[in-house]
CSV table of C-alpha atoms in Angstrom, one decimal:
chain,number,residue,atom,x,y,z
W,183,UNK,CA,314.1,52.4,249.2
W,184,UNK,CA,310.6,51.0,249.1
W,185,UNK,CA,309.8,47.8,251.0
W,186,UNK,CA,306.9,45.4,251.5
W,187,UNK,CA,305.3,45.0,254.9
W,188,UNK,CA,306.9,42.8,257.4
W,189,UNK,CA,304.1,40.2,257.3
W,190,UNK,CA,304.2,39.9,253.5
W,191,UNK,CA,308.0,39.8,253.4
W,192,UNK,CA,308.0,37.0,256.0
W,193,UNK,CA,305.8,34.9,253.7
W,194,UNK,CA,307.9,35.6,250.7
W,195,UNK,CA,311.1,34.6,252.5
W,196,UNK,CA,309.6,31.3,253.6
W,197,UNK,CA,308.2,30.6,250.2
W,198,UNK,CA,304.8,29.9,251.7
W,199,UNK,CA,302.7,31.9,249.3
W,200,UNK,CA,300.9,29.4,247.0
W,201,UNK,CA,301.1,29.6,243.3
W,202,UNK,CA,298.4,28.4,240.9
W,203,UNK,CA,300.2,25.5,239.3
W,204,UNK,CA,300.1,22.1,237.7
W,205,UNK,CA,302.5,19.5,239.3
W,206,UNK,CA,302.2,17.1,236.4
W,207,UNK,CA,305.3,17.5,234.2
W,208,UNK,CA,304.5,18.6,230.6
W,209,UNK,CA,305.6,16.3,227.9
W,210,UNK,CA,305.6,19.1,225.3
W,211,UNK,CA,309.3,19.7,225.7
W,212,UNK,CA,312.4,17.6,225.3
W,213,UNK,CA,315.9,18.0,226.7
W,214,UNK,CA,319.0,17.1,224.6
W,215,UNK,CA,322.8,17.7,225.1
W,216,UNK,CA,324.3,20.7,223.4
W,217,UNK,CA,328.0,21.4,222.7
W,218,UNK,CA,330.3,21.6,225.7
W,219,UNK,CA,331.9,24.8,226.6
W,220,UNK,CA,335.8,24.9,226.2
W,221,UNK,CA,336.0,25.3,230.0
W,222,UNK,CA,333.9,24.8,233.0
W,223,UNK,CA,332.0,28.0,234.0
W,224,UNK,CA,329.5,29.0,236.7
W,225,UNK,CA,327.9,32.2,237.8
W,226,UNK,CA,327.3,33.4,234.2
W,227,UNK,CA,324.6,35.5,232.5
W,228,UNK,CA,324.8,34.8,228.8
W,229,UNK,CA,323.2,36.8,226.0
W,230,UNK,CA,322.2,36.6,222.3
W,231,UNK,CA,323.9,39.1,220.0
W,232,UNK,CA,323.9,39.0,216.2
W,233,UNK,CA,322.2,35.6,216.2
W,234,UNK,CA,325.1,34.1,218.3
W,235,UNK,CA,325.1,33.1,222.0
W,236,UNK,CA,327.8,34.8,224.1
W,237,UNK,CA,328.9,33.7,227.6
W,238,UNK,CA,331.8,35.3,229.4
W,239,UNK,CA,333.4,36.0,232.8
W,240,UNK,CA,332.2,33.7,235.5
W,241,UNK,CA,333.9,31.5,238.0
W,242,UNK,CA,336.2,28.8,236.7
W,243,UNK,CA,338.5,26.3,238.3
W,244,UNK,CA,341.8,28.1,238.8
W,245,UNK,CA,345.5,27.5,239.8
W,246,UNK,CA,345.3,30.9,241.6
W,247,UNK,CA,341.8,30.8,243.0
W,248,UNK,CA,340.1,33.6,244.8
W,249,UNK,CA,337.3,31.5,246.3
W,250,UNK,CA,337.2,27.8,247.0
W,251,UNK,CA,339.2,26.6,244.0
W,252,UNK,CA,337.6,29.1,241.6
W,253,UNK,CA,338.7,32.3,240.1
W,254,UNK,CA,337.1,35.1,237.9
W,255,UNK,CA,337.6,34.7,234.2
W,256,UNK,CA,338.3,37.1,231.3
W,257,UNK,CA,337.3,34.5,228.7
W,258,UNK,CA,334.4,34.9,226.4
W,259,UNK,CA,332.9,32.3,224.1
W,260,UNK,CA,330.3,32.4,221.3
W,261,UNK,CA,328.1,29.7,219.8
W,262,UNK,CA,326.7,29.7,216.4
W,263,UNK,CA,324.0,27.0,216.8
W,264,UNK,CA,324.3,26.0,213.1
W,265,UNK,CA,328.0,25.0,213.6
W,266,UNK,CA,327.4,23.3,217.0
W,267,UNK,CA,330.6,24.3,218.7
W,268,UNK,CA,331.9,27.1,220.8
W,269,UNK,CA,334.6,29.4,219.6
W,270,UNK,CA,336.7,32.0,221.4
W,271,UNK,CA,335.5,35.6,221.3
W,272,UNK,CA,337.6,38.7,222.4
W,273,UNK,CA,338.5,38.5,226.1
W,274,UNK,CA,337.2,40.9,228.6
W,275,UNK,CA,339.5,43.8,229.7
W,276,UNK,CA,339.5,42.5,233.3
W,277,UNK,CA,338.4,39.3,235.1
W,278,UNK,CA,334.8,39.2,236.4
W,279,UNK,CA,332.5,36.7,237.9
W,280,UNK,CA,328.7,37.2,238.0
W,281,UNK,CA,329.2,39.5,235.0
W,282,UNK,CA,325.8,40.6,233.6
W,283,UNK,CA,325.7,40.1,229.9
W,284,UNK,CA,322.8,41.6,227.9
W,285,UNK,CA,322.5,43.0,224.4
W,286,UNK,CA,320.6,45.4,222.1
W,287,UNK,CA,321.0,45.7,218.4
W,288,UNK,CA,324.2,47.8,218.7
W,289,UNK,CA,326.3,46.2,221.5
W,290,UNK,CA,326.6,43.3,223.8
W,291,UNK,CA,327.3,44.5,227.3
W,292,UNK,CA,329.2,43.1,230.3
W,293,UNK,CA,327.9,44.9,233.3
W,294,UNK,CA,329.1,45.1,236.9
W,295,UNK,CA,329.9,41.8,238.7
W,296,UNK,CA,332.6,40.9,241.2
W,297,UNK,CA,336.3,40.6,241.1
W,298,UNK,CA,339.2,40.5,243.6
W,299,UNK,CA,342.0,38.3,244.8
W,300,UNK,CA,341.8,35.5,247.4
W,301,UNK,CA,340.3,36.9,250.6
W,302,UNK,CA,338.5,39.7,248.7
W,303,UNK,CA,336.8,37.8,245.9
W,304,UNK,CA,333.5,39.7,246.3
W,305,UNK,CA,334.5,43.3,245.3
W,306,UNK,CA,331.4,44.7,243.5
W,307,UNK,CA,332.1,46.7,240.4
W,308,UNK,CA,330.4,49.5,238.6
W,309,UNK,CA,332.3,48.9,235.3
W,310,UNK,CA,330.6,48.4,232.0
W,311,UNK,CA,332.2,46.8,229.0
W,312,UNK,CA,330.7,46.6,225.5
W,313,UNK,CA,331.5,44.9,222.2
W,314,UNK,CA,330.1,46.0,218.8
W,315,UNK,CA,329.1,43.8,215.9
W,316,UNK,CA,332.7,43.8,214.5
W,317,UNK,CA,333.7,41.6,217.5
W,318,UNK,CA,337.1,43.1,217.7
W,319,UNK,CA,337.7,44.6,221.2
W,320,UNK,CA,335.7,45.2,224.3
W,321,UNK,CA,335.6,48.9,225.1
W,322,UNK,CA,334.4,50.9,228.1
W,323,UNK,CA,330.8,51.9,228.3
W,324,UNK,CA,329.0,54.3,230.6
W,325,UNK,CA,329.7,53.2,234.2
W,326,UNK,CA,326.9,52.1,236.5
W,327,UNK,CA,325.7,54.8,238.9
W,328,UNK,CA,326.5,52.4,241.8
W,329,UNK,CA,328.4,49.1,242.0
W,330,UNK,CA,326.1,46.2,241.2
W,331,UNK,CA,326.4,42.4,241.0
W,332,UNK,CA,324.0,39.4,241.1
W,333,UNK,CA,321.4,41.7,239.5
W,334,UNK,CA,319.0,40.8,236.6
W,335,UNK,CA,319.6,42.3,233.2
W,336,UNK,CA,317.0,43.0,230.5
W,337,UNK,CA,316.8,44.6,227.0
W,338,UNK,CA,313.5,46.3,226.1
W,339,UNK,CA,313.7,48.0,222.7
W,340,UNK,CA,317.2,49.5,222.6
W,341,UNK,CA,317.3,50.2,226.4
W,342,UNK,CA,319.2,48.1,228.9
W,343,UNK,CA,317.7,47.5,232.4
W,344,UNK,CA,319.6,46.4,235.5
W,345,UNK,CA,317.5,45.5,238.5
W,346,UNK,CA,318.3,44.5,242.1
W,347,UNK,CA,321.3,42.4,243.2
W,348,UNK,CA,324.0,43.5,245.5
W,349,UNK,CA,325.7,46.8,246.0
W,350,UNK,CA,328.0,48.4,248.6
W,351,UNK,CA,326.4,50.1,251.6
W,352,UNK,CA,327.3,53.8,251.9
W,353,UNK,CA,326.9,53.4,255.7
W,354,UNK,CA,329.0,50.3,256.4
W,355,UNK,CA,331.0,49.7,253.2
W,356,UNK,CA,329.8,46.1,253.2
W,357,UNK,CA,327.9,44.3,250.4
W,358,UNK,CA,324.1,44.5,250.8
W,359,UNK,CA,321.1,43.6,248.8
W,360,UNK,CA,319.3,46.3,246.8
W,361,UNK,CA,316.1,47.1,245.0
W,362,UNK,CA,317.8,49.6,242.7
W,363,UNK,CA,316.6,49.9,239.1
W,364,UNK,CA,318.5,51.7,236.3
W,365,UNK,CA,318.1,51.9,232.6
W,366,UNK,CA,320.8,52.7,230.0
W,367,UNK,CA,319.3,55.2,227.5
W,368,UNK,CA,320.5,55.3,223.9
W,369,UNK,CA,323.7,53.5,224.9
W,370,UNK,CA,324.8,56.8,226.5
W,371,UNK,CA,323.7,57.4,230.1
W,372,UNK,CA,322.0,55.7,233.0
W,373,UNK,CA,318.7,56.8,234.5
W,374,UNK,CA,317.1,55.7,237.8
W,375,UNK,CA,313.7,54.1,237.5
W,376,UNK,CA,311.1,52.9,239.9
W,377,UNK,CA,312.7,50.5,242.4
W,378,UNK,CA,311.6,46.8,242.6
W,379,UNK,CA,309.2,45.8,245.4
W,380,UNK,CA,311.8,44.3,247.6
W,381,UNK,CA,315.6,43.9,247.9
W,382,UNK,CA,317.0,40.6,246.5
W,383,UNK,CA,319.9,39.1,244.6
W,384,UNK,CA,320.4,36.1,242.4
W,385,UNK,CA,316.9,36.3,240.9
W,386,UNK,CA,316.0,35.3,237.3
W,387,UNK,CA,314.4,37.6,234.7
W,388,UNK,CA,312.9,37.4,231.2
W,389,UNK,CA,311.3,39.9,228.8
W,390,UNK,CA,308.0,39.5,226.9
W,391,UNK,CA,307.1,42.5,224.8
W,392,UNK,CA,307.5,45.6,226.9
W,393,UNK,CA,307.4,43.8,230.2
W,394,UNK,CA,310.3,42.6,232.4
W,395,UNK,CA,309.5,39.6,234.7
W,396,UNK,CA,311.7,39.1,237.8
W,397,UNK,CA,311.4,35.8,239.6
W,398,UNK,CA,312.7,34.2,242.8
W,399,UNK,CA,316.2,35.0,244.1
W,400,UNK,CA,317.3,35.4,247.7
W,401,UNK,CA,318.1,37.8,250.5
W,402,UNK,CA,321.5,37.7,252.3
W,403,UNK,CA,322.7,37.8,255.8
W,404,UNK,CA,321.7,36.2,259.1
W,405,UNK,CA,318.1,36.0,258.2
W,406,UNK,CA,318.7,35.4,254.5
W,407,UNK,CA,316.5,33.0,252.6
W,408,UNK,CA,315.3,32.0,249.2
W,409,UNK,CA,312.3,33.8,247.6
W,410,UNK,CA,309.4,32.6,245.6
W,411,UNK,CA,308.1,36.2,245.0
W,412,UNK,CA,307.7,37.2,241.3
W,413,UNK,CA,306.6,40.4,239.7
W,414,UNK,CA,306.5,42.2,236.4
W,415,UNK,CA,307.7,45.7,235.4
W,416,UNK,CA,305.7,47.4,232.6
W,417,UNK,CA,308.2,49.7,230.9
W,418,UNK,CA,305.3,51.7,229.3
W,419,UNK,CA,303.5,52.5,232.6
W,420,UNK,CA,306.6,52.3,234.8
W,421,UNK,CA,304.8,50.1,237.3
W,422,UNK,CA,305.5,46.9,239.2
W,423,UNK,CA,302.8,44.3,239.6
W,424,UNK,CA,303.0,40.9,241.5
W,425,UNK,CA,302.4,37.7,239.6
W,426,UNK,CA,301.8,34.1,240.8
W,427,UNK,CA,304.9,33.2,242.9
W,428,UNK,CA,307.3,30.6,241.7
W,429,UNK,CA,306.2,27.2,243.1
W,430,UNK,CA,309.7,26.5,244.7
W,431,UNK,CA,311.6,29.3,246.4
W,432,UNK,CA,315.0,29.4,244.7
W,433,UNK,CA,318.1,31.5,244.2
W,434,UNK,CA,320.8,31.2,241.5
W,435,UNK,CA,318.2,30.1,239.0
W,436,UNK,CA,317.8,31.2,235.4
W,437,UNK,CA,315.0,32.1,233.0
W,438,UNK,CA,314.3,32.5,229.3
W,439,UNK,CA,311.3,32.8,227.0
W,440,UNK,CA,310.3,29.9,224.8
W,441,UNK,CA,307.1,29.5,222.9
W,442,UNK,CA,305.5,32.4,224.7
W,443,UNK,CA,306.2,31.1,228.1
W,444,UNK,CA,308.9,31.9,230.7
W,445,UNK,CA,311.0,28.8,231.4
W,446,UNK,CA,312.7,28.9,234.9
W,447,UNK,CA,315.3,26.3,235.6
W,448,UNK,CA,317.4,25.0,238.5
W,449,UNK,CA,318.7,27.1,241.3
W,450,UNK,CA,319.9,26.4,244.8
W,451,UNK,CA,319.1,26.9,248.5
W,452,UNK,CA,321.7,27.7,251.2
W,453,UNK,CA,321.6,26.3,254.8
W,454,UNK,CA,320.9,28.5,257.8
W,455,UNK,CA,322.9,31.8,258.1
W,456,UNK,CA,324.0,31.7,254.5
W,457,UNK,CA,325.9,28.4,255.0
W,458,UNK,CA,326.1,27.1,251.4
W,459,UNK,CA,327.8,23.9,252.5
W,460,UNK,CA,324.5,22.9,254.2
W,461,UNK,CA,322.4,23.6,251.1
W,462,UNK,CA,321.5,21.9,247.8
W,463,UNK,CA,321.0,22.5,244.1
W,464,UNK,CA,317.7,22.0,242.3
W,465,UNK,CA,316.9,20.1,239.1
W,466,UNK,CA,313.3,21.5,238.8
W,467,UNK,CA,312.0,23.3,235.7
W,468,UNK,CA,308.8,25.4,235.6
W,469,UNK,CA,307.0,27.2,232.8
W,470,UNK,CA,305.0,30.4,233.5
W,471,UNK,CA,302.2,31.4,231.2
W,472,UNK,CA,301.6,35.2,231.3
W,473,UNK,CA,298.2,34.7,229.7
W,474,UNK,CA,296.8,32.6,232.6
W,475,UNK,CA,299.2,33.6,235.4
W,476,UNK,CA,299.9,30.0,236.1
W,477,UNK,CA,303.0,27.8,236.5
W,478,UNK,CA,303.4,24.3,235.1
W,479,UNK,CA,306.0,21.7,235.9
W,480,UNK,CA,308.3,20.7,233.0
W,481,UNK,CA,310.6,17.7,232.8
W,482,UNK,CA,313.4,18.0,235.3
W,483,UNK,CA,317.0,18.9,234.3
W,484,UNK,CA,319.1,15.8,233.8
W,485,UNK,CA,321.1,16.9,236.9
W,486,UNK,CA,320.8,19.7,239.4
W,487,UNK,CA,322.2,23.0,238.3
W,488,UNK,CA,322.6,26.5,239.6
W,489,UNK,CA,324.7,29.5,238.6
W,490,UNK,CA,324.0,28.6,235.0
W,491,UNK,CA,322.7,30.9,232.2
W,492,UNK,CA,319.9,30.4,229.8
W,493,UNK,CA,319.0,32.0,226.5
W,494,UNK,CA,316.6,31.3,223.7
W,495,UNK,CA,317.5,31.3,220.0
W,496,UNK,CA,315.9,29.7,217.0
W,497,UNK,CA,313.0,28.3,219.0
W,498,UNK,CA,315.3,26.5,221.4
W,499,UNK,CA,316.3,27.3,225.0
W,500,UNK,CA,320.0,26.8,225.8
W,501,UNK,CA,321.2,26.1,229.4
W,502,UNK,CA,324.9,27.0,229.8
W,503,UNK,CA,327.4,26.0,232.4
W,504,UNK,CA,326.6,26.3,236.1
W,505,UNK,CA,327.4,23.9,238.9
W,506,UNK,CA,325.9,20.5,239.8
W,507,UNK,CA,326.1,21.1,243.6
W,508,UNK,CA,325.4,24.0,245.8
W,509,UNK,CA,328.0,26.8,245.9
W,510,UNK,CA,331.5,26.5,244.3
W,511,UNK,CA,331.2,22.7,243.7
W,512,UNK,CA,331.2,20.6,240.5
W,513,UNK,CA,331.4,23.5,238.0
W,514,UNK,CA,330.1,22.4,234.7
W,515,UNK,CA,331.1,22.8,231.0
W,516,UNK,CA,328.0,21.1,229.7
W,517,UNK,CA,325.1,22.7,227.9
W,518,UNK,CA,321.6,21.5,227.5
W,519,UNK,CA,319.0,22.3,224.8
W,520,UNK,CA,315.2,22.4,225.5
W,521,UNK,CA,313.1,22.1,222.4
W,522,UNK,CA,309.2,22.1,222.1
W,523,UNK,CA,308.0,18.7,220.7
W,524,UNK,CA,306.3,19.1,217.3
W,525,UNK,CA,303.2,17.1,216.6
W,526,UNK,CA,303.6,14.9,213.5
């Protein structure tokens, strides 16, 4: 694995690197309420497929919970924005939380994630499910080369990228952060690509053209902390390049592209030694302009939110599910819609 120097990594973990930014919230965008999900869901990674928004798996309040009142779900829902309500899609073959959903023109994929009963809720999976345009049944796709969860997921062209997150240590058998980077070629097989610049989980990502932007996240363990570090992967040159760091170090955040800019929303920070009870969730929203390498503050979310998903469709950004408080607290069914203001 490739790592940054200790001095640079220390700065990244503390979030002390300074981004070029504007702290004045832009009034060019407006938040409105979208249709509620049929059930509360957090730790989701939704995707757009065939002009529909899909969200599935995740943690939901459960009568047989595996972690703090929540359990992994098999439910999948889709939203046709024109109809303004969520409908049931085919269920997953097995329950998952932190299931990575991403699509290309042929399939929508559900990749990796966690499952497990109470006391073992964080079993990382290498499974891959996929659903074609007929929307009949999820079938098995090519398994990941290693178990992965809390990664970022990106589609460039027809290829699916999975970057970072958590995997299982071959030495200890425990869950550890990773900088791994794999791409699914022609819906058929996985190939290892150049690793990210550092190990991290719970980051956000977005795609503009042939470039994948990876932003924020956190590291785990005794010295774990949120990250502000951001970088971009050029799929043509197969190189990683740092960009201006996120103004607030954050994990469990989400990102999508709207109007040519990357909109990053919410997130959370844990207390010392990964103590989530001592942490908090964020309501901040930032826009990154790849042309200027600058961040700009946008109007805050109506309430703090982490573990949510975000996707863009029809010139609107949709924020889906999540939780209003840090960790497994106040799981949400609400959705929000961010729309650019149009001058009269």
